[in-house]
Coordinates of C-alpha atoms and ligand atoms in Angstrom, one line a residue:
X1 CA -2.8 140.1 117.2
X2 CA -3.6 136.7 118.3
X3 CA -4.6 135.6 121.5
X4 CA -1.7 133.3 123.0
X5 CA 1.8 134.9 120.9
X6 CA 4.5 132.7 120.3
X7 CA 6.7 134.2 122.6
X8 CA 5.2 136.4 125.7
X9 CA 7.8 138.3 128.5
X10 CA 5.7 139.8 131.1
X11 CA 7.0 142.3 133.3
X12 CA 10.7 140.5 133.9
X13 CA 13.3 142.0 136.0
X14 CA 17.0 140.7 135.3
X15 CA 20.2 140.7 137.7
X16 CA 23.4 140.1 137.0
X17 CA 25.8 138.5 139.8
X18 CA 22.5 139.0 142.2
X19 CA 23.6 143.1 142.2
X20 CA 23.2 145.0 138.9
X21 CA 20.0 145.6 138.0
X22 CA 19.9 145.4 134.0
X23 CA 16.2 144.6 132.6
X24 CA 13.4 146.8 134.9
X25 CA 10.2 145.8 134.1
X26 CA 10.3 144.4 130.3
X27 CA 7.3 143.2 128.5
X28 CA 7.4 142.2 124.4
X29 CA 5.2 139.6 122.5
X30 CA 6.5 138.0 119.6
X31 CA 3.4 136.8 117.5
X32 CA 3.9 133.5 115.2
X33 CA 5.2 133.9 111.5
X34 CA 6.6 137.7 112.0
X35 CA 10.0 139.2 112.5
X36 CA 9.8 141.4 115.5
X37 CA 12.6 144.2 115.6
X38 CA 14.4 145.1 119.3
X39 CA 15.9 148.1 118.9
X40 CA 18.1 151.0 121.4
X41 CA 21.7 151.8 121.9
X42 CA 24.1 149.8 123.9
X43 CA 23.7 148.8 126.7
X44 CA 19.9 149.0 126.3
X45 CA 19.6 145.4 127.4
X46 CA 18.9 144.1 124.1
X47 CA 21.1 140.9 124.1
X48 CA 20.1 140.3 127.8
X49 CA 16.1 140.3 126.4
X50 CA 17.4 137.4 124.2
X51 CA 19.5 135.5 126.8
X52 CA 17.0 135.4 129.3
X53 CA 14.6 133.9 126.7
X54 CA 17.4 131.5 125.5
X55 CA 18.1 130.4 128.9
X56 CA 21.6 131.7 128.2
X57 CA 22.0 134.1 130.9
X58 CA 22.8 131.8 133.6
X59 CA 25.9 131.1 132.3
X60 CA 26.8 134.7 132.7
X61 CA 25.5 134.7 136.7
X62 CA 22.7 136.5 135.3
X63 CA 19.0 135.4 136.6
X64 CA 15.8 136.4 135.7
X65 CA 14.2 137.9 139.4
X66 CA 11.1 139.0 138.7
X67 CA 8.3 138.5 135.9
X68 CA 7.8 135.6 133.2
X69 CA 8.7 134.1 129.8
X70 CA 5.6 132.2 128.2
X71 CA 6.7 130.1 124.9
X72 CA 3.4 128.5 123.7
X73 CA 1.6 129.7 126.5
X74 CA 4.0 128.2 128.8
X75 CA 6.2 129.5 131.9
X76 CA 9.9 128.9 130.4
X77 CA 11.7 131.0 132.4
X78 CA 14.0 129.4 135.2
X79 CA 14.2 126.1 132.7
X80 CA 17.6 124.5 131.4
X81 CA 18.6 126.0 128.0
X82 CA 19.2 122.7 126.3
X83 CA 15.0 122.0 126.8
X84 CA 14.8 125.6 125.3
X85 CA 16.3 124.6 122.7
X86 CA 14.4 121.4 122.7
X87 CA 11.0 123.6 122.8
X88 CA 11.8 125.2 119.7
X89 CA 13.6 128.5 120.5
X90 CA 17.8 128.8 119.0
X91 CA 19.7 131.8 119.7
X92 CA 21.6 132.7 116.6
X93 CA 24.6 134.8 119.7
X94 CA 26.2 138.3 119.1
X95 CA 29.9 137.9 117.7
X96 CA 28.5 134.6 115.7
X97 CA 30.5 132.3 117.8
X98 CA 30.6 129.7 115.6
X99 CA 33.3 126.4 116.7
X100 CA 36.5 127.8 114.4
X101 CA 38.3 124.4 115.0
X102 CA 35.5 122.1 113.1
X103 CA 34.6 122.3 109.7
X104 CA 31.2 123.3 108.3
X105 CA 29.5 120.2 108.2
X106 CA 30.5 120.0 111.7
X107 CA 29.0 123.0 112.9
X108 CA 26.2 122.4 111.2
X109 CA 25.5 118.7 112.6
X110 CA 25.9 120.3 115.8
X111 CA 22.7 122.6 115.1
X112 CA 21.1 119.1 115.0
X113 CA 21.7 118.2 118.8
X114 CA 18.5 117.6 120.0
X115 CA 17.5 115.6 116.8
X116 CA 16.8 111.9 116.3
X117 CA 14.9 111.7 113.2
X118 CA 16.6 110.8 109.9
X119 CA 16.0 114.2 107.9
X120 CA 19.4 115.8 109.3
X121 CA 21.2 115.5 105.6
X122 CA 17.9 116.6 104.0
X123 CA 18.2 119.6 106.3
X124 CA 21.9 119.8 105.3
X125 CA 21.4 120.4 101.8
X126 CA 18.2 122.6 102.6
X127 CA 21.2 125.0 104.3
X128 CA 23.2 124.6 101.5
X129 CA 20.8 126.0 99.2
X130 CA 20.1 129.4 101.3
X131 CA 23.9 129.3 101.4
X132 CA 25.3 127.8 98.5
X133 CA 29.3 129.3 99.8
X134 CA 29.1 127.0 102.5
X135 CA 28.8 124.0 100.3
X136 CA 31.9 124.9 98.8
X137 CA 34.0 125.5 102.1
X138 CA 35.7 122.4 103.3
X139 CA 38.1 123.9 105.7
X140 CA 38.0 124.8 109.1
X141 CA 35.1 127.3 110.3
X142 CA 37.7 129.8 111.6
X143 CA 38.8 130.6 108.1
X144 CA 35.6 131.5 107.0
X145 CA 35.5 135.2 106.3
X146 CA 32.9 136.9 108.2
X147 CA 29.9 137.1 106.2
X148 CA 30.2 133.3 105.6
X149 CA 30.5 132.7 109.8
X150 CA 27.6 134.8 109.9
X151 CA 25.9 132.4 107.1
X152 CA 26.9 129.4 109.0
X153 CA 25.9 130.9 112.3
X154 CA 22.0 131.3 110.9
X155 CA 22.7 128.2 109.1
X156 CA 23.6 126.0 112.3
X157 CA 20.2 127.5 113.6
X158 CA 18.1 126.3 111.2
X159 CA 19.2 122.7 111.8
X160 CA 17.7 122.7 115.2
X161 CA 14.4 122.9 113.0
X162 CA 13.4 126.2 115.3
X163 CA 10.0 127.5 115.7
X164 CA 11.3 130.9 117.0
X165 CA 15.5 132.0 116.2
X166 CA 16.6 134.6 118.7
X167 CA 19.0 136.9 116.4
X168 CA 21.4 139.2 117.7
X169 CA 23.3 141.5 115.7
X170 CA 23.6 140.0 112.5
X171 CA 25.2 142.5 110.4
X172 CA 27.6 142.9 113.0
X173 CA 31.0 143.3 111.3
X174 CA 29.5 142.9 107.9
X175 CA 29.9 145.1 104.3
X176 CA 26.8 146.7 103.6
X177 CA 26.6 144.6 100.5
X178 CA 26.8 141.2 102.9
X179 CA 23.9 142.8 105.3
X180 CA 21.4 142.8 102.6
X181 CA 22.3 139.9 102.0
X182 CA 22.0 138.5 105.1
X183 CA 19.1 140.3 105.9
X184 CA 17.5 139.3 102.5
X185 CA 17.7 135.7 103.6
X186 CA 16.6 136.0 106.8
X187 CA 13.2 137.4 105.0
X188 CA 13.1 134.4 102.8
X189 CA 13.7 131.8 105.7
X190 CA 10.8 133.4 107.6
X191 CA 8.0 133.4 104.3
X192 CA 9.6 130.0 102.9
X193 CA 9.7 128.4 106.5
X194 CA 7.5 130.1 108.8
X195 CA 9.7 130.7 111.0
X196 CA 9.2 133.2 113.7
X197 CA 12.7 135.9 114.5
X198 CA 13.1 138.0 117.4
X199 CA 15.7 140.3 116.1
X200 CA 18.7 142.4 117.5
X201 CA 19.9 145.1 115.5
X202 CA 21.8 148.3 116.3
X203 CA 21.7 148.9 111.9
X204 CA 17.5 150.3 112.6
X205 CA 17.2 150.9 109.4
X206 CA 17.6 147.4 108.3
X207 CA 15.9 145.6 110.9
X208 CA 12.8 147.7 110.1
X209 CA 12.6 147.3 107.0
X210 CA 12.3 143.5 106.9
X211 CA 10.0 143.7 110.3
X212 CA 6.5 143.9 110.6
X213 CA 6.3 145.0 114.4
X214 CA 9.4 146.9 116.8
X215 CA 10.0 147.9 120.0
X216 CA 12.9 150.2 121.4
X217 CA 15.0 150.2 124.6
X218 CA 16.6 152.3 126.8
X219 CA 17.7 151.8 129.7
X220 CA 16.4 148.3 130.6
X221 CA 12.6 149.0 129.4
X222 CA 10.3 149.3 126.1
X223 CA 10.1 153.3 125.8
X224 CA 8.5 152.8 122.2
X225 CA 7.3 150.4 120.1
X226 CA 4.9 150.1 117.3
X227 CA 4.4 148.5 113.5
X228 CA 7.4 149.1 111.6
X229 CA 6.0 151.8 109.4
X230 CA 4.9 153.4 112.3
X231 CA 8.6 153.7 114.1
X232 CA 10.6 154.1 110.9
X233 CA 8.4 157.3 110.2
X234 CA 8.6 158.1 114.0
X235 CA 10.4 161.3 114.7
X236 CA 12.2 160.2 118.1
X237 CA 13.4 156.9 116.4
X238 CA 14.5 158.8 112.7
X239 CA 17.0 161.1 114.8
X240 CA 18.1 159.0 117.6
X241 CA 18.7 155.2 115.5
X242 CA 18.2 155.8 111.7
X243 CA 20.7 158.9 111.5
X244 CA 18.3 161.8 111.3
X245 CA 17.0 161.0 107.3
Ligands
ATP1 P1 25.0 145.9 123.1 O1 24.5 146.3 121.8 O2 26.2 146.8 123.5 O3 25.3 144.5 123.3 P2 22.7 145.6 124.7 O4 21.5 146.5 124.5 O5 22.6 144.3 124.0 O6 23.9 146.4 124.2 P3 23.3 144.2 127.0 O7 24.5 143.5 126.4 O8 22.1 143.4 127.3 O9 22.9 145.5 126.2 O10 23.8 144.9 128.4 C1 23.0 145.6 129.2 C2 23.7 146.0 130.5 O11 24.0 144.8 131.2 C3 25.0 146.7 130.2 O12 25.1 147.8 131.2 C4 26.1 145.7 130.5 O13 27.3 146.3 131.0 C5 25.4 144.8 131.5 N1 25.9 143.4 131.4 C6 25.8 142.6 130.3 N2 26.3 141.4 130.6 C7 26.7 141.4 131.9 C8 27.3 140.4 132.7 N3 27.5 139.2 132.3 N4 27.6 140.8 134.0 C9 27.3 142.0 134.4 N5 26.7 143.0 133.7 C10 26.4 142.7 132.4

């Protein structure tokens, strides 16, 4: 491992509404270029780990009370999520919340925000060509089935030109046909682009097998974690997250 990761949680303590206690004492480093799996059952805290790095917890009354977030080696915690965002860190949110009212394009110009340089089109087609369907779909977002909002979900991250996409859940809701797919491309954007993917995933299975390094959750803390060869052969996580074969 490197020195300084990408992405470094120290210790941090979340509170929800200043009285429920949901992260006790988390740690997890994220080192550049890899896809790092966060794994448990719900209610672990797995899509609070990813909001409180995001930013995105305080729009739930949620705070981070104890502990840090160092992105490049710097203190981010406690910072607005739009200059997240402007850092280099997009979370790709549970449930793909995508805007149903606009079309694709429109989505995916969003994703482009916090740019001003000219290479938004460029980027536009680049999209297009991990995810040809969208091209094609000129209506409204809502109508998309749900494999495709998925796709434009990942897609509307990747125009904010991220160093480090925060994924939760992605096969949520998806045929097990559409999550290799998904998954498969999510591999490809991280060798083809570099980019760096903290990932969410209650399918283990999956998220291992495209991850280089894991850690598992219960109950507001890492109780495991390990090289992904080294968990998916682990007896603990084989019966409790990849169904006991
Ligand atoms: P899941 O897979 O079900 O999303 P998770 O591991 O991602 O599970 P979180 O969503 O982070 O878990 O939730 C952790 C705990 O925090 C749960 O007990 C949940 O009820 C609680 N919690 C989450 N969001 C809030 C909130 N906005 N206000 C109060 N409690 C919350």
């Amino acid at each position: 491992h490197e020195a300084t990761p990408l992405l470094e949680v120290n210790n941090i303590e979340v509170v929800y509404n200043d009285v429920i206690l949901v992260l006790r004492g988390l740690s997890l480093r994220v080192p550049r270029g890899e896809i790092v799996a966060l794994l448990g059952a719900n209610g672990a805290g797995k899509s609070t780990t990813l909001k409180a790095v995001s930013g995105l917890l305080r729009s739930e009354e949620g705070e981070v009370t104890r502990g840090e977030i160092r992105f490049e080696g710097e203190r981010i915690d406690g910072i607005e999520p739009d200059r997240i965002v402007h850092r280099g860190i997009f979370q790709v949110m549970e449930g793909r919340r995508i805007v149903a009212d606009m079309t694709c394009l429109e989505n995916l110009r969003l994703g482009a925000f916090t740019r001003s340089d000219g290479e938004v089109r460029r980027d536009i087609d680049m999209v297009y060509g991990y995810f040809p369907r969208l091209r094609e779909r000129t209506g409204l977002a809502g109508y998309l089935s749900g494999g495709e909002q998925q796709m434009l979900a990942i897609g509307r991250a990747l125009m904010a030109r991220p160093k480090l996409i925060l994924m939760d859940e992605p096969s949520m809701g998806l045929s097990p046909l559409l999550v290799k797919e998904v998954f498969g491309i999510v591999r490809q954007l991280n060798r083809d682009l570099g980019i760096t993917i903290l990932l969410v995933e209650q399918n283990a299975r999956m998220a291992l097998s495209i991850a280089s390094y894991g850690y598992v959750m219960e109950q507001g803390k890492v109780v495991l974690d390990g090289t992904a060869e080294a968990l998916a052969g682990n007896e603990d996580v084989k019966e409790f997250y990849l169904g006991g074969h």
